[in-house]
PDB file of C-alpha atoms (C1' of nucleotides) and ligand atoms in Angstrom:
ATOM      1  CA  UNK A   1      44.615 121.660  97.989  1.00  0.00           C
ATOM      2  CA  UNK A   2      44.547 125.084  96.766  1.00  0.00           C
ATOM      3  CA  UNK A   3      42.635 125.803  93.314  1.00  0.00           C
ATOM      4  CA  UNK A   4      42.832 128.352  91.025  1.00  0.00           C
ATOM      5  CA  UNK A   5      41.251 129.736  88.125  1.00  0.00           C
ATOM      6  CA  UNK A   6      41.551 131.412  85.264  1.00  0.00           C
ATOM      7  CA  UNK A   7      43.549 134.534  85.953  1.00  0.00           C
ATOM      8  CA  UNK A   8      42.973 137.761  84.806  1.00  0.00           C
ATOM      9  CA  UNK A   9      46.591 138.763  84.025  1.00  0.00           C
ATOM     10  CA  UNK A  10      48.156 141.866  82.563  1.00  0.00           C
ATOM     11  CA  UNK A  11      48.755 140.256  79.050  1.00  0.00           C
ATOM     12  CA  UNK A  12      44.995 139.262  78.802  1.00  0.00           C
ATOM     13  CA  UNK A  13      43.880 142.496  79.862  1.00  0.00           C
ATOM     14  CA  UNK A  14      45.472 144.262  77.052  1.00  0.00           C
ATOM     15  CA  UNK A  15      44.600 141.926  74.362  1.00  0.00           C
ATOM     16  CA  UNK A  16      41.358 142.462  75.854  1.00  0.00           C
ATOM     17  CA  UNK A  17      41.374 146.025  75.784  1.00  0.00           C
ATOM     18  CA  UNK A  18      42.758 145.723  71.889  1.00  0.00           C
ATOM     19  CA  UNK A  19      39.521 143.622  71.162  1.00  0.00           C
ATOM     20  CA  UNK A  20      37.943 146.405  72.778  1.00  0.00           C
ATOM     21  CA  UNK A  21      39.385 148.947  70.542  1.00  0.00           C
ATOM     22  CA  UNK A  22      38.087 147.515  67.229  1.00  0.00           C
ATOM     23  CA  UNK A  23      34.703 147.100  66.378  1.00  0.00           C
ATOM     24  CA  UNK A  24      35.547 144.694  63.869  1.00  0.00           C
ATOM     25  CA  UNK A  25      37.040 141.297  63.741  1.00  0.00           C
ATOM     26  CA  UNK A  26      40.623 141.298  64.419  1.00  0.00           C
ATOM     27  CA  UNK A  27      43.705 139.268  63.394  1.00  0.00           C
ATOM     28  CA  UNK A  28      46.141 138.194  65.836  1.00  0.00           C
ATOM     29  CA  UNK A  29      48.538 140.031  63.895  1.00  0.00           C
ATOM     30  CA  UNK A  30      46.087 142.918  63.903  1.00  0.00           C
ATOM     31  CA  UNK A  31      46.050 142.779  67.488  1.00  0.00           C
ATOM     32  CA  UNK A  32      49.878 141.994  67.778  1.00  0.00           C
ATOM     33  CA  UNK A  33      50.722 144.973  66.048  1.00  0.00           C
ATOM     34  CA  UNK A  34      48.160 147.479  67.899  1.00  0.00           C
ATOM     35  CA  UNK A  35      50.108 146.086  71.372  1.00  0.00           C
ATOM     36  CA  UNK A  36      53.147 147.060  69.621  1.00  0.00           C
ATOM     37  CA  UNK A  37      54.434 143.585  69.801  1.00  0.00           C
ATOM     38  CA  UNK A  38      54.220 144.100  73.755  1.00  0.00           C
ATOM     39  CA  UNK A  39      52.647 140.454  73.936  1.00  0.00           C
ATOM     40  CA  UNK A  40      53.669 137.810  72.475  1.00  0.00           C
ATOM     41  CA  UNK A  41      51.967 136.783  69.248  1.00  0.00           C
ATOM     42  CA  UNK A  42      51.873 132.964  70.801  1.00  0.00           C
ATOM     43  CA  UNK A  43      49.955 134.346  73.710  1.00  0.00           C
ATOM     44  CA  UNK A  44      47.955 136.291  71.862  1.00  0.00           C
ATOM     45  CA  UNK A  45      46.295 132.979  69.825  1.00  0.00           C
ATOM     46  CA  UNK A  46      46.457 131.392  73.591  1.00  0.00           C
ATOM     47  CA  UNK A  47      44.501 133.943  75.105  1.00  0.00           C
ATOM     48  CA  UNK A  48      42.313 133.997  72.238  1.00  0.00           C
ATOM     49  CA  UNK A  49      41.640 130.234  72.176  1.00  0.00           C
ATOM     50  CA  UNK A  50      40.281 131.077  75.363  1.00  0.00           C
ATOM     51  CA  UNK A  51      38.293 133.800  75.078  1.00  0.00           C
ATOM     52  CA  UNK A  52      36.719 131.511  72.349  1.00  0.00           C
ATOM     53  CA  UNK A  53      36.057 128.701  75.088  1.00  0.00           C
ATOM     54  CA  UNK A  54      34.579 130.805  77.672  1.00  0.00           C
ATOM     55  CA  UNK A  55      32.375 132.599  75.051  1.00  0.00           C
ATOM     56  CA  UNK A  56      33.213 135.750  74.905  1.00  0.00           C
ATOM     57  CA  UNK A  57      34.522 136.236  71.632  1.00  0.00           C
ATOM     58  CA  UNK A  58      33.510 134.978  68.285  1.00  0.00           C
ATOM     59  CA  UNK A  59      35.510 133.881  65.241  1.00  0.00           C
ATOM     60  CA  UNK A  60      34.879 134.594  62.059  1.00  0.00           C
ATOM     61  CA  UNK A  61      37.211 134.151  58.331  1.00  0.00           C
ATOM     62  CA  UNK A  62      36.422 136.268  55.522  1.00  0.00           C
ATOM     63  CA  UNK A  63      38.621 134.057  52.910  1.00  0.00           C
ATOM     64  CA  UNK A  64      41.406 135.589  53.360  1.00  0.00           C
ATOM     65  CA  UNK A  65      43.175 132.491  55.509  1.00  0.00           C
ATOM     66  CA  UNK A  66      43.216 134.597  58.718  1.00  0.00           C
ATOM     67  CA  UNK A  67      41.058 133.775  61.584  1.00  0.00           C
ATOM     68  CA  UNK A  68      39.703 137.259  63.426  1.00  0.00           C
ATOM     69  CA  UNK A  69      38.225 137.562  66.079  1.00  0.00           C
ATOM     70  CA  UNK A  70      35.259 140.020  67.800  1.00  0.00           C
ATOM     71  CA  UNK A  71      34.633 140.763  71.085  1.00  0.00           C
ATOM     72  CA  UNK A  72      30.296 140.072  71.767  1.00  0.00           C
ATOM     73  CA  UNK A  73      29.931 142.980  73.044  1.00  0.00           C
ATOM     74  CA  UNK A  74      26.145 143.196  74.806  1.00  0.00           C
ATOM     75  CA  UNK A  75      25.935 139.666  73.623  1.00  0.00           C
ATOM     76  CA  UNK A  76      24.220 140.787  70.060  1.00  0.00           C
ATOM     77  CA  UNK A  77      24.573 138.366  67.050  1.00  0.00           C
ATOM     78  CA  UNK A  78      25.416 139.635  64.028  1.00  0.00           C
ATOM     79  CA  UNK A  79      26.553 139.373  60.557  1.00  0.00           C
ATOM     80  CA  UNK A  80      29.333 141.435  58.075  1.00  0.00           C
ATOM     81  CA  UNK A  81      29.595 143.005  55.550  1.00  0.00           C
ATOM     82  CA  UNK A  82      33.091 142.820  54.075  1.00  0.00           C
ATOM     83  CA  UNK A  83      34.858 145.389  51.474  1.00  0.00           C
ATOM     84  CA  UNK A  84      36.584 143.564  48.840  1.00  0.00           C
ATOM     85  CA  UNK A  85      38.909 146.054  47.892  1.00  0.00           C
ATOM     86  CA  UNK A  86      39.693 148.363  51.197  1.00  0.00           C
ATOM     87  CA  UNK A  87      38.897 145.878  53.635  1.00  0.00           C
ATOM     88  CA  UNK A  88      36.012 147.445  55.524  1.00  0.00           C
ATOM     89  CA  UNK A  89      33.782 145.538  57.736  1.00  0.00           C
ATOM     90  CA  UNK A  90      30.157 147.095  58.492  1.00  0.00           C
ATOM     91  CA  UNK A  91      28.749 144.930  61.138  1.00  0.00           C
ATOM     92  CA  UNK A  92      24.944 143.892  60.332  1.00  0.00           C
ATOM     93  CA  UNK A  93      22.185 142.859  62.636  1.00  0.00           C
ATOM     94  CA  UNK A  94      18.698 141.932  61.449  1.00  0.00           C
ATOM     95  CA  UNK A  95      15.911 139.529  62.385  1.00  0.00           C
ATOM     96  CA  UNK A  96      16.842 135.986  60.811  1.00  0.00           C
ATOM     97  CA  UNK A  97      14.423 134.345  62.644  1.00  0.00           C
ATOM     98  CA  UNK A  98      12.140 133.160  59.024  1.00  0.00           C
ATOM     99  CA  UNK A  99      15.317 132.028  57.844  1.00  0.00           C
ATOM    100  CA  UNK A 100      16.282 129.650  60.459  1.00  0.00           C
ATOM    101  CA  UNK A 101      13.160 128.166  60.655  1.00  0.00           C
ATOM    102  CA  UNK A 102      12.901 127.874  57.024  1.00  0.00           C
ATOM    103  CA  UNK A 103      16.215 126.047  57.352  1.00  0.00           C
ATOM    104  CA  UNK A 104      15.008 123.691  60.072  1.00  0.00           C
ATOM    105  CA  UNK A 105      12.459 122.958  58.254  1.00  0.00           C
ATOM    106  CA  UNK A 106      14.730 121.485  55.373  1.00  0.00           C
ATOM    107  CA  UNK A 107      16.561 119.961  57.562  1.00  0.00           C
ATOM    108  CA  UNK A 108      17.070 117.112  60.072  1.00  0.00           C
ATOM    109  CA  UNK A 109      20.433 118.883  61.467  1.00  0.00           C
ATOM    110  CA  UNK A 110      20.374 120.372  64.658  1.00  0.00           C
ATOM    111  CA  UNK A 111      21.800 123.324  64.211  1.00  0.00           C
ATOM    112  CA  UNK A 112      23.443 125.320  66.934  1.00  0.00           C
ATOM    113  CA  UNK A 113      24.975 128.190  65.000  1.00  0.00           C
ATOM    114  CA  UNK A 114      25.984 129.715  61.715  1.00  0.00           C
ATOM    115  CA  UNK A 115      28.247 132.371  59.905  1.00  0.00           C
ATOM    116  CA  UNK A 116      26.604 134.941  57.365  1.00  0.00           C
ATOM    117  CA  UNK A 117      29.359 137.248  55.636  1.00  0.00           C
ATOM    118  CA  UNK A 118      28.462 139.784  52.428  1.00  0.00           C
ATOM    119  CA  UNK A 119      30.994 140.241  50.174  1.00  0.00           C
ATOM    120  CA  UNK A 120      30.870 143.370  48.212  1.00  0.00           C
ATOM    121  CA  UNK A 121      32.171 147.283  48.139  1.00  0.00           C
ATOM    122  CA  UNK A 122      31.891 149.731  50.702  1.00  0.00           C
ATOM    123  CA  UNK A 123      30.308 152.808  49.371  1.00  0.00           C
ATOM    124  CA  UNK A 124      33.920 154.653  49.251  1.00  0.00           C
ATOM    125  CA  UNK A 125      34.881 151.665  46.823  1.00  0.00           C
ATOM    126  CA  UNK A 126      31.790 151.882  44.595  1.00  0.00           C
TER     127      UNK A 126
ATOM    128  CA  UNK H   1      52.434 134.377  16.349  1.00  0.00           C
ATOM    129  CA  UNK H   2      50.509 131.549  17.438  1.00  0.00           C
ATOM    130  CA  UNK H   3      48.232 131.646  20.687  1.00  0.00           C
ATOM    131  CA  UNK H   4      46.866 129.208  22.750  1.00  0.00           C
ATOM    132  CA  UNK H   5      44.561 129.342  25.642  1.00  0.00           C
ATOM    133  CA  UNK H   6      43.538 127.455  28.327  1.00  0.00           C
ATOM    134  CA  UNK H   7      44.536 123.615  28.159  1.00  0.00           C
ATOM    135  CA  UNK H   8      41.983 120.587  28.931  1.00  0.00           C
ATOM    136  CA  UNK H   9      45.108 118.714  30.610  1.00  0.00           C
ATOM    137  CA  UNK H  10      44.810 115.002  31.890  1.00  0.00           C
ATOM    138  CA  UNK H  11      45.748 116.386  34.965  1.00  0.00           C
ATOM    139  CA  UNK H  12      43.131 118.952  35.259  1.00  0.00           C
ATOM    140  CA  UNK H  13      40.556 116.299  33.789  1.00  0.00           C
ATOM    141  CA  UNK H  14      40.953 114.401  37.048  1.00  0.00           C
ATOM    142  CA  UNK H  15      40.870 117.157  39.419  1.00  0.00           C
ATOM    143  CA  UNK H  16      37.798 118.034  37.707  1.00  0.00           C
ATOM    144  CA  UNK H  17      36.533 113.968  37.774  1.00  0.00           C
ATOM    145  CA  UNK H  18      37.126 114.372  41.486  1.00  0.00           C
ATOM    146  CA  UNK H  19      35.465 117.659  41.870  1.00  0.00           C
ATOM    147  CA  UNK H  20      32.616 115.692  40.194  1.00  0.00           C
ATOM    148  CA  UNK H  21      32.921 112.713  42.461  1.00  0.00           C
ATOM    149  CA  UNK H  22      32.281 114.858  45.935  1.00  0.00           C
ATOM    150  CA  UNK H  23      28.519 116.024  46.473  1.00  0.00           C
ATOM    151  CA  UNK H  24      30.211 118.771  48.748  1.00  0.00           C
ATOM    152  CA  UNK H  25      32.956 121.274  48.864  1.00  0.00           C
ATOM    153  CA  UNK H  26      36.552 119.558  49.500  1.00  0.00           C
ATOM    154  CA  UNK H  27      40.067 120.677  50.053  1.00  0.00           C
ATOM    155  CA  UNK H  28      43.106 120.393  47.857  1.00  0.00           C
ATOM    156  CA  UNK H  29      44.318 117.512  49.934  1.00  0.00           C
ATOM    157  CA  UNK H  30      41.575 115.523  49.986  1.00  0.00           C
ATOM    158  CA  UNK H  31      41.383 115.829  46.292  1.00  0.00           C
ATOM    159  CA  UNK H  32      44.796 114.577  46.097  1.00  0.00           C
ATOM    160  CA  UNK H  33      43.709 111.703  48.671  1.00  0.00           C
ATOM    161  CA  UNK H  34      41.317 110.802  46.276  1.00  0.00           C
ATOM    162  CA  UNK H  35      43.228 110.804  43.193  1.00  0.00           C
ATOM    163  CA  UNK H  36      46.043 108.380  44.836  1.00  0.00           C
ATOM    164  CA  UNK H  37      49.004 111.093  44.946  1.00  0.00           C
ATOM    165  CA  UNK H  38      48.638 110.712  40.899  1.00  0.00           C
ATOM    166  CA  UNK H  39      48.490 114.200  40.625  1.00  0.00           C
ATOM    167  CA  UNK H  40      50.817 116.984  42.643  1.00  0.00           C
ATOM    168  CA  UNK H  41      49.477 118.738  44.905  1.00  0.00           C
ATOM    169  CA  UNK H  42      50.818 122.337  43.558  1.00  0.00           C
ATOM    170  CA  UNK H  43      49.114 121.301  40.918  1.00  0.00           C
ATOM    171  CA  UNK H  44      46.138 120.921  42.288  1.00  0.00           C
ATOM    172  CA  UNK H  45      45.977 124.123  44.223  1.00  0.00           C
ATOM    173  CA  UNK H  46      46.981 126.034  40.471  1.00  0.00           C
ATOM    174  CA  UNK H  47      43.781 124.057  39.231  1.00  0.00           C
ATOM    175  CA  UNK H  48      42.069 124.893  41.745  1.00  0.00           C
ATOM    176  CA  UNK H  49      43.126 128.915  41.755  1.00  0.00           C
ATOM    177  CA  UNK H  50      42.320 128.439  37.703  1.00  0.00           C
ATOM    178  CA  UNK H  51      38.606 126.819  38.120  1.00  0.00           C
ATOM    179  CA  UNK H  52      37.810 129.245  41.079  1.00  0.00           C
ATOM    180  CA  UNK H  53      38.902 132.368  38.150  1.00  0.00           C
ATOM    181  CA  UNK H  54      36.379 130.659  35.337  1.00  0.00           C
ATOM    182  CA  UNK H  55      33.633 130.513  37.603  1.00  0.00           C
ATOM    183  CA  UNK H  56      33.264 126.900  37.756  1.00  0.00           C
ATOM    184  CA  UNK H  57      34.104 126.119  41.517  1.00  0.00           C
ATOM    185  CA  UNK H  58      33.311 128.000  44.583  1.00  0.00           C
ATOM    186  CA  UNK H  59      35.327 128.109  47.411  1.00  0.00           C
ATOM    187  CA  UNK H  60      33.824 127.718  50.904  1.00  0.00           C
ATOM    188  CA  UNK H  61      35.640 127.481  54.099  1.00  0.00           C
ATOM    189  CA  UNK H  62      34.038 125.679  57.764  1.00  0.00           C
ATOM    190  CA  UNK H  63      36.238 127.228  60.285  1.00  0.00           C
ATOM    191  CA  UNK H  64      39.161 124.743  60.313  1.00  0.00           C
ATOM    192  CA  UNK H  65      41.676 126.511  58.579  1.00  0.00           C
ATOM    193  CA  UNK H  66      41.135 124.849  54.903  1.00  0.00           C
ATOM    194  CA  UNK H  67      39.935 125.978  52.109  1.00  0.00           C
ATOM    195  CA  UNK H  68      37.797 124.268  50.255  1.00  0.00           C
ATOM    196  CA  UNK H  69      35.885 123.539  46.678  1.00  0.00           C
ATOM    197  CA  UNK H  70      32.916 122.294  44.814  1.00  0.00           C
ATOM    198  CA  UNK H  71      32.070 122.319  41.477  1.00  0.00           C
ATOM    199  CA  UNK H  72      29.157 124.648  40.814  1.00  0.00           C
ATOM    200  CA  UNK H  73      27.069 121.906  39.162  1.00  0.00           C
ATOM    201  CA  UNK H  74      23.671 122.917  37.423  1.00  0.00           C
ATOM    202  CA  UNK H  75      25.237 126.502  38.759  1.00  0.00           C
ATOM    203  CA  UNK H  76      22.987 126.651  41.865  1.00  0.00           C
ATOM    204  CA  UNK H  77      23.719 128.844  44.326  1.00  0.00           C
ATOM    205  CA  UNK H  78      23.307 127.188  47.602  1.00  0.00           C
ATOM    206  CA  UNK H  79      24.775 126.915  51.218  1.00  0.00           C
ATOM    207  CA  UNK H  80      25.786 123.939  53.932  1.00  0.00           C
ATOM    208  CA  UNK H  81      24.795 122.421  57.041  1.00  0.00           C
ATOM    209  CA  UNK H  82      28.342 121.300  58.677  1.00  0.00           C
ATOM    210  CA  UNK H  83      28.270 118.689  61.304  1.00  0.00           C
ATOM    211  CA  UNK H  84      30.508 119.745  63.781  1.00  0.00           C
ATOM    212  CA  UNK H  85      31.228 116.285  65.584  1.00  0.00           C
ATOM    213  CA  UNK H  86      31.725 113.954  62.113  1.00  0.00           C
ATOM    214  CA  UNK H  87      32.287 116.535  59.706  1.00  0.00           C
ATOM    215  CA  UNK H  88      29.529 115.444  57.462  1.00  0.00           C
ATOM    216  CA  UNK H  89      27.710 118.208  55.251  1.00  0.00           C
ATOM    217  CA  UNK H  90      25.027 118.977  53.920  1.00  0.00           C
ATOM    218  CA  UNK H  91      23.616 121.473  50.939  1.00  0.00           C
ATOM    219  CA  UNK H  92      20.796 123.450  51.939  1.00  0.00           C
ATOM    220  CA  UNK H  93      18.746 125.861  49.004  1.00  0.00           C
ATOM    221  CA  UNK H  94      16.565 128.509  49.754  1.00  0.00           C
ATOM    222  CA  UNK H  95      15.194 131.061  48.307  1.00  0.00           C
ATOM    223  CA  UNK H  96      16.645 134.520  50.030  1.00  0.00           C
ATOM    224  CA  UNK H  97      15.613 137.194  48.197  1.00  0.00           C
ATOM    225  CA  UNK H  98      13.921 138.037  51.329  1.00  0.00           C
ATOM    226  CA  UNK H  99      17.199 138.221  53.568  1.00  0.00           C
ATOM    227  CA  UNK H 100      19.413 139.890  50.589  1.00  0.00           C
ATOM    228  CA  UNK H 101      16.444 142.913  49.944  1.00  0.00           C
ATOM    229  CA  UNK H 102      17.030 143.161  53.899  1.00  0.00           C
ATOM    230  CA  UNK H 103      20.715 143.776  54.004  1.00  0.00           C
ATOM    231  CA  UNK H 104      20.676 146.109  51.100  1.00  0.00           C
ATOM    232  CA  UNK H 105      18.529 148.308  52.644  1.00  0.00           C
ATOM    233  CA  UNK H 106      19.983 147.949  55.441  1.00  0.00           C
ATOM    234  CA  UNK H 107      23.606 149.240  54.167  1.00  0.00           C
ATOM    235  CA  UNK H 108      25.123 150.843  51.345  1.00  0.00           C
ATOM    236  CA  UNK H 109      27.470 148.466  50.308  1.00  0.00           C
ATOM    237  CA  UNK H 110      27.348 147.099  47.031  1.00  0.00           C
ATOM    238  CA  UNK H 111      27.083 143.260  47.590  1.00  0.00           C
ATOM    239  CA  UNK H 112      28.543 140.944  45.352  1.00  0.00           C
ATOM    240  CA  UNK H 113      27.841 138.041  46.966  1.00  0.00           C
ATOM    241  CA  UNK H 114      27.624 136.211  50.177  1.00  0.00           C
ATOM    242  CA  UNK H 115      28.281 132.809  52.625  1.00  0.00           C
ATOM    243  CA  UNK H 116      25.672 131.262  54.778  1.00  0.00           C
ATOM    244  CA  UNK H 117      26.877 128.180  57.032  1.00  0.00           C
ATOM    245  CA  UNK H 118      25.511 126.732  59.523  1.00  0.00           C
ATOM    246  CA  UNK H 119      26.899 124.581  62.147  1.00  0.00           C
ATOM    247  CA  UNK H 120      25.764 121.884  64.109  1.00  0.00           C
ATOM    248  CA  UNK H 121      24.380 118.151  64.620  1.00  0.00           C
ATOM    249  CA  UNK H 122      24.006 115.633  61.966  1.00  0.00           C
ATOM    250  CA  UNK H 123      20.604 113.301  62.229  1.00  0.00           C
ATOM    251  CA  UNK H 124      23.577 110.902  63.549  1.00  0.00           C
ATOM    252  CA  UNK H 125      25.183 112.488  66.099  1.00  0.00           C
ATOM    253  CA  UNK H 126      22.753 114.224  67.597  1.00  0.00           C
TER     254      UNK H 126
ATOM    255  C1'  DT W   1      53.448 114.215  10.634  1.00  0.00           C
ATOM    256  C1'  DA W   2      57.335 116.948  12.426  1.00  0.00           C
ATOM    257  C1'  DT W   3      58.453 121.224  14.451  1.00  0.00           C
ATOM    258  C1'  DA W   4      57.876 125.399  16.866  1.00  0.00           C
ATOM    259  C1'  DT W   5      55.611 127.810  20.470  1.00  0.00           C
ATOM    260  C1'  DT W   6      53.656 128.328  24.749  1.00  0.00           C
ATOM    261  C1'  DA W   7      51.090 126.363  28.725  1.00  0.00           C
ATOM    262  C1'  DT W   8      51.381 123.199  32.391  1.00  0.00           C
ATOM    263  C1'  DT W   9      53.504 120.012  35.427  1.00  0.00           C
ATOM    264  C1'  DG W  10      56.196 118.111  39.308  1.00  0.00           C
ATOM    265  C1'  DC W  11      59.568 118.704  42.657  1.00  0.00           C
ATOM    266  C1'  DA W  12      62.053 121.342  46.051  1.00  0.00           C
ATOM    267  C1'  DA W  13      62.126 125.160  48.654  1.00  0.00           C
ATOM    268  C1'  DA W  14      59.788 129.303  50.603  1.00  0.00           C
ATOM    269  C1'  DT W  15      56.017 131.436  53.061  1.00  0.00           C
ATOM    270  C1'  DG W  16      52.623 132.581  56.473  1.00  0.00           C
ATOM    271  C1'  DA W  17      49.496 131.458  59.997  1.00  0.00           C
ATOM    272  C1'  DT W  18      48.926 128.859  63.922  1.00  0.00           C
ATOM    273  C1'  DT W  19      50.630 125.343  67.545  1.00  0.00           C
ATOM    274  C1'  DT W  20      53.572 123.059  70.835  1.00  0.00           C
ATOM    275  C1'  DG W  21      57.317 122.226  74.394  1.00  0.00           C
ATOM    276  C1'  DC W  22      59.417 123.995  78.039  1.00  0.00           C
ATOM    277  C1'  DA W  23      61.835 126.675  81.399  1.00  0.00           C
ATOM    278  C1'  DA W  24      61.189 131.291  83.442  1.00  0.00           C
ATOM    279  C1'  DT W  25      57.783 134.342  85.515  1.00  0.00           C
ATOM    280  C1'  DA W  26      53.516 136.187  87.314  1.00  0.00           C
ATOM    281  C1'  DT W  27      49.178 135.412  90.168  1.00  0.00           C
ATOM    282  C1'  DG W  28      46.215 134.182  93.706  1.00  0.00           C
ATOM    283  C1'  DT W  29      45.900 131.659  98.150  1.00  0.00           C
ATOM    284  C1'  DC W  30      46.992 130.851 102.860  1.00  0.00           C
TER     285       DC W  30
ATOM    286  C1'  DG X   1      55.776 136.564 102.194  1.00  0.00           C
ATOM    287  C1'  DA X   2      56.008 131.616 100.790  1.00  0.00           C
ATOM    288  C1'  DC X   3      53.726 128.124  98.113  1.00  0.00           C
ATOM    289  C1'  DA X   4      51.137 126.007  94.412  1.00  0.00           C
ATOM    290  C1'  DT X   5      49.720 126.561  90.008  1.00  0.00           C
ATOM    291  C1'  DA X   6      48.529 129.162  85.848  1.00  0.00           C
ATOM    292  C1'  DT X   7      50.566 131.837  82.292  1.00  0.00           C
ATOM    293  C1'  DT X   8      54.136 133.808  79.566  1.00  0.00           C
ATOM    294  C1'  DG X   9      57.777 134.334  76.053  1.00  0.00           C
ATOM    295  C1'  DC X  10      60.897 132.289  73.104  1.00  0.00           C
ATOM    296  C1'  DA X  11      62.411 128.811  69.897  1.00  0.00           C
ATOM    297  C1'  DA X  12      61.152 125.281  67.172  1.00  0.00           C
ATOM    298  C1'  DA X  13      57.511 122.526  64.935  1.00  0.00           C
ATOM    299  C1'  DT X  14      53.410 122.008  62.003  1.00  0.00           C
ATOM    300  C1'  DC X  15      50.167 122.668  58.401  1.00  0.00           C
ATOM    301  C1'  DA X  16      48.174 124.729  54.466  1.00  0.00           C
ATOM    302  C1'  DT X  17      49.302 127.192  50.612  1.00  0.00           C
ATOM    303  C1'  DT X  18      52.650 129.524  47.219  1.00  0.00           C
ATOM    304  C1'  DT X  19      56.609 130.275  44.300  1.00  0.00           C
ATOM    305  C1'  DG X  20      60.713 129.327  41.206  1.00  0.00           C
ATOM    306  C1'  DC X  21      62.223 126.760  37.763  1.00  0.00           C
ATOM    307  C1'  DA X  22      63.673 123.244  34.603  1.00  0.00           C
ATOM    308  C1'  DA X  23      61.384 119.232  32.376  1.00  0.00           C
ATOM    309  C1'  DT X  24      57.261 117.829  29.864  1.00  0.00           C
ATOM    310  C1'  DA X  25      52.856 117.996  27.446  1.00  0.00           C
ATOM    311  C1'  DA X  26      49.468 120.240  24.456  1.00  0.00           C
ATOM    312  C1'  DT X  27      48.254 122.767  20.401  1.00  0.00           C
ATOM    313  C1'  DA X  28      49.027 125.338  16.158  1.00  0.00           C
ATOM    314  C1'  DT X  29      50.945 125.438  11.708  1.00  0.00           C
ATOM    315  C1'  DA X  30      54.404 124.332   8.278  1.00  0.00           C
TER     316       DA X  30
HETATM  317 MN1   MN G   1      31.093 142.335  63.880  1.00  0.00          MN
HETATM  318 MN1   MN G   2      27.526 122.391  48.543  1.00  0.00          MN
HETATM  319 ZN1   ZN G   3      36.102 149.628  50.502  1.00  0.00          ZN
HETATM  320 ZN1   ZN G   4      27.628 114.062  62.217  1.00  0.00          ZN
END
DNA sequence: TATATTATTGCAAATGATTTGCAATATGTC
DNA sequence: GACATATTGCAAATCATTTGCAATAATATA
């Protein structure tokens, strides 16, 4: 009875290290194309899946129809800020706390998480 | 040189009765679901891509890959409560001047505009 | 009302992102 | 190093959404 866990191959290091790179959410094409195709895109949406599942990335869609993907790096939530016309993402961070309790207030949900995303233009856009 | 805009279509009619008929944003299948297949689904997606360009829908998407729309009744901005075990939603309004003075002094974007979920456990499934 | 003009529809086929099946390969254990 | 099992790459499948196009419906105006 030998058991074995989750292994911390070459392939999932570099994806890794791609998610790494960017400090913005990331495609799996995104990520695909910075490996220079060197992993395959199926294990790149594998190896994401379970990043997701283990916790430490998050997933976010900007409308777009493309799921990306952030490493939590230090563990910090945060929102975006997204550029409608280049693209940009500007990461946010701010104290939400009035807000969710307003919102539990209102509600009877238990809520575990949410998604906040600003659409707009970058300054360079303007 | 005659011209003629947009046409009030029985088609479009129902895809707007249905819009009507959800409290809550839906996708282009479900739609189609609820109209009994009477009405294509291209065609329901062009509707759709129509309403979102006058303004009278808004497109909101939970994280599984759809898209999907409500009808901006009474034109009130507001967000949703998602349930993540039965799906079920629910609209939350607040008033957020508060969090949007926030961001744009945090940044320099220009915001347009901006989506709040949240994610979590109906009153039933909790 | 009939006719002309242009917008819209449905259907089939294309696309694009993500998933799945499976045999080949890489990892960690003993 | 040999074994047991987890992971990979590749091909094919799926699912949501889009596109091309000829047939049909809606409106203007004669
Ligand atoms: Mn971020
Ligand atoms: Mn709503
Ligand atoms: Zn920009
Ligand atoms: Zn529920």
């Amino acid at each position: 009875m030998t058991k074995i866990g989750i292994r911390y191959t070459k392939p999932r290091k570099l994806i890794f290290k791609a998610l790494n790179h960017f400090s913005k959410p990331v495609s799996a094409a995104e990520i695909n194309f910075y490996l220079k195709n060197k992993i395959d895109l199926t294990s790149i949406y594998r190896t994401l899946e379970l990043m997701k599942k283990i916790n430490i990335i998050e997933e976010t869609e900007f409308g777009d129809g493309k799921k990306r993907y952030e490493l939590m790096k230090n563990n910090k939530h945060h929102h975006h800020l997204v550029c409608e016309n280049c693209g940009d993402v500007e990461n946010i961070e701010m104290k939400e706390d009035n807000l969710l309790d307003k919102v539990k207030n209102k509600s009877s949900f238990l809520i575990k998480e949410h998604k906040l995303e600003f659409f707009g233009l970058c300054p360079n856009c303007q």
